[in-house]
Amino acid sequence: MNWSETLATAWHAIRSHTLRSLLTVLGILVGVAAVVVTVGLGLGTQKDVSEEISSLGSNLLIVSPGSSTDSSGVRGGFGTSTTLTASDAEALDSEIAAPDVQSVAPEKTSSLSLVANDTNWTTTVTATTTSWPEVRSREPAVGEFFSEEDYSTSASVVVLGSETADELFGTTNVVGQSVTIDGSSFEIIGVLESAGSSSSTNLDDAAIIPLTTAASTVMGGTTASAVNTIYVKSASDEVLSAAYQEVESILLNVHGITDADSADFTLESQDALVSTATSIYQTLTVLLAGVAALSLLVGGIGVMNIMLVSVTERTREIGLRKALGAPPGAIRNQFLLEAAVLGLGGGLVGAVLGIVVAWLLPGIIGSSVVVSVPIVFVALGVAVAISLTFGVYPATRAARLVPIDALRSE
């Protein structure tokens, strides 16, 4: 028999037991679909995080407070202290000390209640400076951002996110109206362009006010001068490293620290955050793919089990073919082809199912799922390879049957 005849015989044997064949490939099908979806989830999450971080700009440095130590000597994690102040941001915004720094925007955030008419809405209120739109690449879609005069006079003005405006007023056309923030009245002078949201942050649900105003109203107190984060934008990507050194040197000097290892602040670049996130999600993707691969292994065991059953059921057929002169190789090839067809068929259906699920899933979980074409082909190849591997023993067993014994079997 040539290969085409062998393939036709194998296909006929599979079609003769359609239900059994479908149940056999179920494990392969689920395994391939799981590989496609889980790897897609990992890649999609990695893509979302990278886009979220990169949207701030590749030439951005982020300064966060260092760790804190309470009166009992318990040391908190980084970001639990109030080691950064508005004066630190002013020191960084110096053309002489930091020539490679283009602009600086400190941020102080707090979750506060906003009231407009009879509507109450809690959102993140960010107190910052006039450099914020340039540093964070956010501009008002309606109205304007607060000016230097608003900042210097501690004007009670606010710029809302598009979703915040819609929740409070039912429209984004709210310039000139008033909103009460934690008991203080603010005039709305602008509404930011929509920036979307991620799995952890809704960038459109926000309220931006001058840092000077916050210090005397909604965010005053003993930590009025403290800020949560300082964003530093370098002049270009090429001088990001130089800007990093300048920012670190200035802050160490301002804080009176001689050893960088003892710094009471952390300094990170966007590139570093992207690299870290990518590394984490690559590891997660490998782990998920490994779990999905176990389904393929179980599917391979199912293929071997059914192939052994098939050999037992077709013992007389095998004996008759060998008595008529069929060599052991032809018998072995037929059963190996059956195993390969089962693996390929289950893999193809599983790949289609995985792609469909990957297409539907983002609308359910709100996270991207990226279908990797190379991974689909790899999963198909692995499915066929596993089926062939687990089909070797049944095929060899069939090829070694003695014709006279096979013909005597009931």
Coordinates of N, CA and C in Angstrom, one line a residue, residues 180-379:
T180 N -18.4 70.9 44.7 CA -17.9 70.9 46.1 C -17.0 69.7 46.3
I181 N -15.7 70.0 46.7 CA -14.8 68.9 47.0 C -14.5 68.9 48.5
D182 N -14.9 67.9 49.2 CA -14.7 67.7 50.6 C -15.1 69.0 51.4
G183 N -16.2 69.6 51.0 CA -16.7 70.8 51.7 C -16.2 72.1 51.1
S184 N -15.3 72.1 50.2 CA -14.8 73.4 49.6 C -15.3 73.5 48.2
S185 N -15.8 74.7 47.8 CA -16.3 74.9 46.5 C -15.2 75.2 45.4
F186 N -15.3 74.6 44.3 CA -14.4 74.8 43.2 C -15.1 75.1 41.9
E187 N -14.5 76.0 41.1 CA -15.1 76.2 39.8 C -14.4 75.3 38.7
I188 N -15.3 74.7 37.9 CA -14.8 73.8 36.9 C -14.3 74.7 35.7
I189 N -13.0 74.5 35.3 CA -12.5 75.3 34.2 C -12.1 74.5 33.0
G190 N -12.2 73.2 33.1 CA -11.9 72.3 32.0 C -12.2 70.9 32.2
V191 N -12.3 70.1 31.2 CA -12.5 68.6 31.2 C -11.5 68.0 30.4
L192 N -10.8 67.0 30.9 CA -9.7 66.4 30.2 C -10.1 65.5 29.1
E193 N -9.3 65.3 28.1 CA -9.5 64.3 27.0 C -9.6 62.9 27.6
S194 N -10.4 62.1 27.0 CA -10.5 60.7 27.5 C -9.2 60.0 27.2
A195 N -8.8 59.3 28.2 CA -7.5 58.5 28.1 C -7.8 57.0 28.4
G196 N -9.0 56.6 28.6 CA -9.3 55.2 28.8 C -9.0 54.7 30.2
S197 N -9.0 53.4 30.3 CA -8.7 52.8 31.6 C -8.0 51.5 31.5
S198 N -7.4 51.1 32.6 CA -6.7 49.8 32.6 C -7.5 48.9 33.6
S199 N -6.9 47.8 33.9 CA -7.5 46.9 34.9 C -7.5 47.4 36.3
S200 N -6.6 48.4 36.6 CA -6.5 48.9 37.9 C -6.8 50.4 38.1
T201 N -6.8 51.1 37.0 CA -6.9 52.6 37.0 C -7.8 53.1 35.9
N202 N -8.8 53.9 36.3 CA -9.6 54.6 35.3 C -9.1 56.0 35.2
L203 N -8.4 56.3 34.1 CA -7.7 57.6 33.9 C -8.7 58.7 33.7
D204 N -10.0 58.4 33.3 CA -11.0 59.4 33.1 C -11.8 59.8 34.3
D205 N -11.6 59.1 35.4 CA -12.3 59.4 36.6 C -11.3 60.1 37.5
A206 N -11.2 61.4 37.4 CA -10.2 62.2 38.2 C -10.6 63.6 38.3
A207 N -10.0 64.3 39.2 CA -10.2 65.7 39.4 C -8.8 66.3 39.7
I208 N -8.4 67.3 38.9 CA -7.1 67.9 39.1 C -7.2 69.4 39.6
I209 N -6.5 69.6 40.7 CA -6.6 71.0 41.3 C -5.1 71.5 41.6
P210 N -4.9 72.8 41.7 CA -3.6 73.3 42.0 C -3.1 72.8 43.4
L211 N -1.8 72.5 43.4 CA -1.2 72.0 44.6 C -1.2 73.0 45.7
T212 N -1.1 74.3 45.4 CA -1.2 75.4 46.4 C -2.6 75.4 47.0
T213 N -3.6 75.2 46.2 CA -4.9 75.2 46.7 C -5.2 74.1 47.6
A214 N -4.7 72.9 47.2 CA -4.9 71.7 48.1 C -4.3 71.9 49.4
A215 N -3.1 72.5 49.5 CA -2.4 72.6 50.7 C -3.2 73.5 51.7
S216 N -4.0 74.4 51.3 CA -4.8 75.3 52.2 C -6.2 74.9 52.3
T217 N -6.6 73.8 51.6 CA -8.0 73.4 51.7 C -8.2 71.9 51.9
V218 N -8.4 71.1 50.8 CA -8.8 69.7 51.0 C -7.7 68.8 51.4
M219 N -6.4 69.2 51.2 CA -5.3 68.3 51.6 C -4.3 69.0 52.5
G220 N -4.8 69.8 53.4 CA -3.9 70.6 54.3 C -3.5 69.7 55.4
G221 N -3.1 70.4 56.5 CA -2.6 69.6 57.7 C -1.1 69.6 57.8
T222 N -0.6 68.7 58.6 CA 0.8 68.6 58.9 C 1.6 68.2 57.7
T223 N 1.0 67.5 56.8 CA 1.7 67.0 55.6 C 1.3 67.8 54.4
A224 N 1.0 69.0 54.6 CA 0.5 69.8 53.4 C 1.5 70.0 52.3
S225 N 2.8 70.0 52.7 CA 3.8 70.2 51.7 C 4.3 68.9 51.0
A226 N 3.8 67.7 51.6 CA 4.3 66.4 51.1 C 3.6 66.1 49.8
V227 N 4.2 65.3 48.9 CA 3.6 64.9 47.7 C 3.8 63.4 47.6
N228 N 2.9 62.7 46.8 CA 3.0 61.3 46.7 C 4.0 60.8 45.6
T229 N 4.1 61.6 44.5 CA 5.0 61.2 43.4 C 5.5 62.5 42.7
I230 N 6.6 62.4 42.2 CA 7.2 63.5 41.3 C 7.5 62.9 40.0
Y231 N 6.8 63.4 38.9 CA 7.1 62.9 37.6 C 8.1 63.9 36.9
V232 N 9.1 63.3 36.3 CA 10.1 64.1 35.7 C 10.3 63.7 34.2
K233 N 10.1 64.7 33.3 CA 10.2 64.4 31.9 C 11.6 64.9 31.4
S234 N 12.3 64.0 30.8 CA 13.6 64.4 30.3 C 13.4 65.1 28.9
A235 N 14.5 65.8 28.4 CA 14.4 66.5 27.2 C 14.2 65.6 26.0
S236 N 14.7 64.3 26.1 CA 14.5 63.4 25.0 C 14.8 62.0 25.5
D237 N 14.6 61.0 24.7 CA 14.9 59.6 25.1 C 16.4 59.4 25.3
E238 N 17.2 60.2 24.4 CA 18.6 60.0 24.4 C 19.3 60.5 25.7
V239 N 18.7 61.4 26.4 CA 19.3 62.0 27.6 C 18.6 61.5 28.8
L240 N 17.8 60.4 28.7 CA 17.1 59.9 29.9 C 18.0 59.5 31.0
S241 N 19.1 58.8 30.6 CA 20.1 58.3 31.5 C 20.8 59.5 32.2
A242 N 21.1 60.5 31.5 CA 21.7 61.7 32.1 C 20.8 62.4 33.1
A243 N 19.5 62.5 32.7 CA 18.5 63.1 33.5 C 18.3 62.3 34.8
Y244 N 18.4 61.0 34.7 CA 18.3 60.1 35.8 C 19.4 60.4 36.8
Q245 N 20.6 60.5 36.4 CA 21.7 60.8 37.2 C 21.5 62.2 37.9
E246 N 21.1 63.2 37.1 CA 20.9 64.5 37.7 C 19.8 64.5 38.7
V247 N 18.7 63.9 38.5 CA 17.6 63.8 39.5 C 18.1 63.2 40.8
E248 N 18.8 62.0 40.6 CA 19.2 61.3 41.8 C 20.2 62.2 42.6
S249 N 21.1 62.8 41.9 CA 22.1 63.7 42.6 C 21.5 64.8 43.3
I250 N 20.5 65.5 42.7 CA 19.9 66.7 43.3 C 19.1 66.2 44.5
L251 N 18.3 65.2 44.4 CA 17.5 64.7 45.6 C 18.4 64.3 46.7
L252 N 19.5 63.6 46.4 CA 20.4 63.2 47.5 C 21.0 64.4 48.2
N253 N 21.3 65.4 47.4 CA 21.9 66.6 48.0 C 20.9 67.4 48.8
V254 N 19.7 67.5 48.3 CA 18.6 68.2 49.0 C 18.2 67.5 50.3
H255 N 18.3 66.2 50.3 CA 17.9 65.4 51.5 C 19.1 65.2 52.4
G256 N 20.3 65.7 52.0 CA 21.5 65.5 52.9 C 21.9 64.1 53.0
I257 N 21.8 63.3 51.9 CA 22.2 61.9 52.0 C 23.4 61.7 51.1
T258 N 24.4 61.1 51.6 CA 25.7 60.9 50.9 C 25.8 59.5 50.2
D259 N 25.1 58.6 50.8 CA 25.1 57.2 50.2 C 23.8 56.9 49.5
A260 N 23.9 56.6 48.2 CA 22.7 56.4 47.3 C 21.9 55.2 47.8
D261 N 22.6 54.2 48.5 CA 21.9 53.0 49.0 C 21.0 53.4 50.1
S262 N 21.2 54.5 50.8 CA 20.4 54.9 51.9 C 19.4 56.0 51.5
A263 N 19.1 56.1 50.2 CA 18.2 57.1 49.8 C 16.8 56.9 50.3
D264 N 16.1 58.0 50.7 CA 14.7 57.9 51.2 C 13.7 58.1 50.1
F265 N 14.1 57.7 48.9 CA 13.2 57.8 47.7 C 13.6 56.8 46.7
T266 N 12.7 56.5 45.8 CA 13.0 55.5 44.8 C 12.8 56.2 43.4
L267 N 13.7 55.9 42.5 CA 13.7 56.6 41.2 C 13.6 55.5 40.1
E268 N 12.6 55.5 39.3 CA 12.4 54.5 38.2 C 12.1 55.2 36.9
S269 N 12.5 54.5 35.9 CA 12.2 55.0 34.5 C 11.1 54.2 33.9
Q270 N 10.5 54.7 32.9 CA 9.4 53.9 32.3 C 9.9 52.6 31.6
D271 N 11.1 52.7 31.1 CA 11.8 51.5 30.5 C 11.9 50.4 31.5
A272 N 12.4 50.8 32.7 CA 12.6 49.8 33.7 C 11.2 49.1 34.1
L273 N 10.2 50.0 34.2 CA 8.9 49.4 34.6 C 8.3 48.5 33.5
V274 N 8.5 48.9 32.2 CA 8.1 48.0 31.1 C 8.8 46.7 31.1
S275 N 10.2 46.8 31.4 CA 11.0 45.5 31.4 C 10.6 44.6 32.5
T276 N 10.3 45.2 33.7 CA 9.9 44.4 34.8 C 8.5 43.7 34.6
A277 N 7.6 44.5 34.1 CA 6.2 44.0 33.8 C 6.3 42.9 32.7
T278 N 7.1 43.1 31.7 CA 7.3 42.1 30.6 C 7.9 40.8 31.2
S279 N 8.9 40.9 32.1 CA 9.5 39.7 32.7 C 8.5 38.9 33.5
I280 N 7.7 39.7 34.3 CA 6.7 39.0 35.1 C 5.6 38.3 34.3
Y281 N 5.1 38.9 33.2 CA 4.1 38.3 32.5 C 4.6 37.2 31.5
Q282 N 5.9 37.3 31.1 CA 6.5 36.2 30.4 C 6.5 35.0 31.2
T283 N 6.9 35.1 32.5 CA 6.9 34.0 33.4 C 5.5 33.4 33.6
L284 N 4.6 34.3 33.8 CA 3.2 33.9 34.0 C 2.7 33.2 32.8
T285 N 3.0 33.7 31.6 CA 2.6 33.0 30.4 C 3.1 31.6 30.3
V286 N 4.4 31.4 30.6 CA 5.0 30.1 30.6 C 4.3 29.2 31.5
L287 N 4.0 29.6 32.7 CA 3.4 28.8 33.7 C 2.0 28.4 33.2
L288 N 1.2 29.3 32.7 CA -0.1 29.0 32.2 C 0.0 28.0 31.0
A289 N 0.9 28.2 30.1 CA 1.1 27.3 29.0 C 1.5 25.9 29.5
G290 N 2.3 25.9 30.6 CA 2.7 24.6 31.1 C 1.5 23.8 31.7
V291 N 0.6 24.5 32.3 CA -0.6 23.9 32.9 C -1.5 23.4 31.7
A292 N -1.6 24.3 30.7 CA -2.4 23.8 29.5 C -1.8 22.6 28.8
A293 N -0.5 22.6 28.8 CA 0.2 21.4 28.1 C -0.1 20.1 28.8
L294 N -0.5 20.2 30.1 CA -0.9 18.9 30.8 C -2.1 18.3 30.2
S295 N -3.0 19.2 29.7 CA -4.2 18.7 29.0 C -3.9 18.0 27.7
L296 N -2.8 18.5 27.0 CA -2.4 17.8 25.8 C -1.8 16.4 26.2
L297 N -1.1 16.3 27.3 CA -0.5 15.0 27.7 C -1.7 14.1 28.1
V298 N -2.7 14.5 28.8 CA -3.8 13.7 29.1 C -4.5 13.2 27.8
G299 N -4.6 14.2 26.8 CA -5.2 13.8 25.6 C -4.4 12.8 24.8
G300 N -3.1 12.8 24.9 CA -2.2 11.8 24.3 C -2.5 10.4 24.9
I301 N -2.7 10.4 26.2 CA -2.9 9.1 26.9 C -4.3 8.6 26.4
G302 N -5.2 9.5 26.2 CA -6.5 9.0 25.7 C -6.4 8.4 24.3
V303 N -5.6 9.1 23.5 CA -5.3 8.5 22.1 C -4.7 7.1 22.2
M304 N -3.7 6.9 23.1 CA -3.1 5.6 23.2 C -4.1 4.6 23.7
N305 N -5.0 4.9 24.6 CA -6.0 4.0 25.1 C -6.9 3.6 24.0
I306 N -7.5 4.5 23.3 CA -8.4 4.2 22.2 C -7.7 3.4 21.1
M307 N -6.5 3.7 20.8 CA -5.8 3.0 19.8 C -5.5 1.5 20.2
L308 N -5.3 1.3 21.4 CA -5.1 -0.1 21.9 C -6.5 -0.9 21.8
V309 N -7.6 -0.1 22.1 CA -8.9 -0.8 21.9 C -9.1 -1.1 20.5
S310 N -8.7 -0.2 19.6 CA -8.9 -0.4 18.2 C -8.1 -1.6 17.7
V311 N -6.9 -1.7 18.2 CA -6.0 -2.9 17.8 C -6.7 -4.2 18.2
T312 N -7.3 -4.2 19.4 CA -7.9 -5.4 19.9 C -9.2 -5.7 19.0
E313 N -9.9 -4.7 18.7 CA -11.2 -4.9 17.9 C -10.9 -5.4 16.5
R314 N -9.7 -5.0 16.0 CA -9.4 -5.2 14.6 C -8.3 -6.3 14.4
T315 N -8.2 -7.1 15.4 CA -7.2 -8.1 15.3 C -7.3 -9.1 14.1
R316 N -8.6 -9.5 13.8 CA -8.8 -10.4 12.7 C -8.5 -9.7 11.4
E317 N -8.9 -8.4 11.3 CA -8.6 -7.6 10.1 C -7.1 -7.5 9.9
I318 N -6.3 -7.3 11.0 CA -4.9 -7.2 10.9 C -4.3 -8.5 10.4
G319 N -4.8 -9.6 11.0 CA -4.3 -10.9 10.7 C -4.6 -11.2 9.2
L320 N -5.8 -10.9 8.7 CA -6.1 -11.1 7.3 C -5.2 -10.3 6.4
R321 N -4.9 -9.0 6.7 CA -4.0 -8.2 5.9 C -2.6 -8.8 5.8
K322 N -2.1 -9.2 7.0 CA -0.8 -9.8 7.0 C -0.7 -11.1 6.3
A323 N -1.8 -11.9 6.3 CA -1.8 -13.2 5.6 C -1.8 -13.0 4.1
L324 N -2.4 -11.8 3.7 CA -2.4 -11.5 2.3 C -1.1 -10.8 1.8
G325 N -0.2 -10.6 2.7 CA 1.1 -10.1 2.4 C 1.5 -8.7 2.8
A326 N 0.6 -8.1 3.6 CA 0.9 -6.8 4.1 C 2.1 -6.8 5.1
P327 N 3.1 -6.0 4.9 CA 4.3 -6.1 5.7 C 4.0 -5.4 7.1
P328 N 4.8 -5.6 8.1 CA 4.5 -5.0 9.4 C 4.6 -3.5 9.3
G329 N 5.5 -3.0 8.4 CA 5.6 -1.5 8.3 C 4.3 -0.9 7.8
A330 N 3.5 -1.6 6.9 CA 2.3 -1.0 6.4 C 1.2 -1.0 7.6
I331 N 1.2 -2.0 8.4 CA 0.3 -2.0 9.5 C 0.6 -0.9 10.5
R332 N 1.9 -0.8 10.8 CA 2.4 0.2 11.7 C 2.0 1.6 11.2
N333 N 2.3 1.9 9.9 CA 2.0 3.2 9.4 C 0.5 3.5 9.4
Q334 N -0.3 2.5 9.2 CA -1.8 2.8 9.2 C -2.2 3.3 10.6
F335 N -1.7 2.6 11.6 CA -2.2 3.0 13.0 C -1.5 4.3 13.4
L336 N -0.3 4.6 13.0 CA 0.4 5.8 13.3 C -0.3 7.0 12.6
L337 N -0.8 6.7 11.3 CA -1.5 7.8 10.6 C -2.9 8.0 11.3
E338 N -3.5 7.0 11.8 CA -4.8 7.2 12.5 C -4.5 8.1 13.7
A339 N -3.4 7.8 14.5 CA -3.1 8.6 15.6 C -2.8 10.1 15.2
A340 N -2.1 10.2 14.1 CA -1.7 11.6 13.7 C -3.0 12.4 13.2
V341 N -3.9 11.7 12.5 CA -5.1 12.3 12.1 C -6.0 12.8 13.3
L342 N -6.0 11.9 14.3 CA -6.8 12.2 15.5 C -6.2 13.5 16.1
G343 N -4.8 13.5 16.3 CA -4.2 14.6 16.9 C -4.4 15.9 16.1
L344 N -4.2 15.8 14.8 CA -4.3 17.0 13.9 C -5.8 17.5 13.9
G345 N -6.7 16.6 13.8 CA -8.1 17.0 13.9 C -8.5 17.7 15.2
G346 N -8.1 17.0 16.3 CA -8.4 17.6 17.6 C -7.7 19.0 17.7
G347 N -6.5 19.0 17.2 CA -5.7 20.3 17.3 C -6.3 21.4 16.5
L348 N -6.8 21.1 15.3 CA -7.4 22.1 14.5 C -8.7 22.7 15.1
V349 N -9.5 21.7 15.6 CA -10.8 22.2 16.2 C -10.5 23.0 17.5
G350 N -9.5 22.5 18.3 CA -9.1 23.2 19.5 C -8.5 24.6 19.2
A351 N -7.8 24.7 18.1 CA -7.2 26.0 17.7 C -8.3 27.0 17.3
V352 N -9.3 26.5 16.6 CA -10.4 27.4 16.2 C -11.2 27.8 17.4
L353 N -11.5 26.8 18.3 CA -12.2 27.1 19.6 C -11.4 28.1 20.4
G354 N -10.1 28.0 20.5 CA -9.3 28.9 21.3 C -9.3 30.3 20.7
I355 N -9.3 30.4 19.4 CA -9.3 31.7 18.7 C -10.7 32.4 19.0
V356 N -11.8 31.6 18.9 CA -13.1 32.1 19.1 C -13.2 32.6 20.6
V357 N -12.7 31.8 21.5 CA -12.8 32.2 22.9 C -11.9 33.5 23.2
A358 N -10.8 33.5 22.5 CA -9.9 34.7 22.7 C -10.5 36.0 22.1
W359 N -11.4 35.8 21.1 CA -12.1 36.9 20.5 C -13.2 37.4 21.4
L360 N -13.9 36.5 22.1 CA -15.0 36.8 22.9 C -14.6 37.3 24.3
L361 N -13.5 36.8 24.8 CA -13.1 37.0 26.2 C -12.9 38.4 26.6
P362 N -12.2 39.3 25.7 CA -12.0 40.7 26.2 C -13.3 41.4 26.5
G363 N -14.4 41.1 25.9 CA -15.7 41.8 26.2 C -16.2 41.3 27.5
I364 N -15.7 40.2 28.0 CA -16.2 39.6 29.3 C -15.4 40.1 30.5
I365 N -14.0 40.0 30.3 CA -13.1 40.2 31.4 C -12.5 41.6 31.3
G366 N -12.7 42.3 30.2 CA -12.2 43.7 30.1 C -10.7 43.8 29.9
S367 N -10.0 42.7 29.5 CA -8.6 42.6 29.3 C -8.3 42.1 27.9
S368 N -7.2 42.6 27.3 CA -6.9 42.1 26.0 C -6.4 40.7 26.0
V369 N -6.7 40.0 24.9 CA -6.2 38.6 24.6 C -5.6 38.6 23.3
V370 N -4.3 38.4 23.2 CA -3.6 38.4 21.9 C -3.3 37.0 21.4
V371 N -3.9 36.7 20.3 CA -3.7 35.3 19.7 C -2.4 35.3 19.0
S372 N -1.5 34.5 19.4 CA -0.1 34.4 18.8 C -0.2 33.3 17.7
V373 N 0.0 33.7 16.5 CA 0.0 32.7 15.4 C 1.1 31.6 15.5
P374 N 2.3 32.0 15.9 CA 3.3 30.9 16.1 C 2.9 30.0 17.2
I375 N 2.3 30.5 18.3 CA 1.9 29.6 19.3 C 0.8 28.6 18.9
V376 N -0.1 29.1 18.0 CA -1.2 28.2 17.4 C -0.5 27.0 16.7
F377 N 0.5 27.4 15.8 CA 1.1 26.3 15.0 C 2.0 25.4 15.9
V378 N 2.6 26.0 16.9 CA 3.3 25.1 17.9 C 2.4 24.2 18.6
A379 N 1.3 24.7 19.0 CA 0.3 23.8 19.7 C -0.2 22.7 18.8

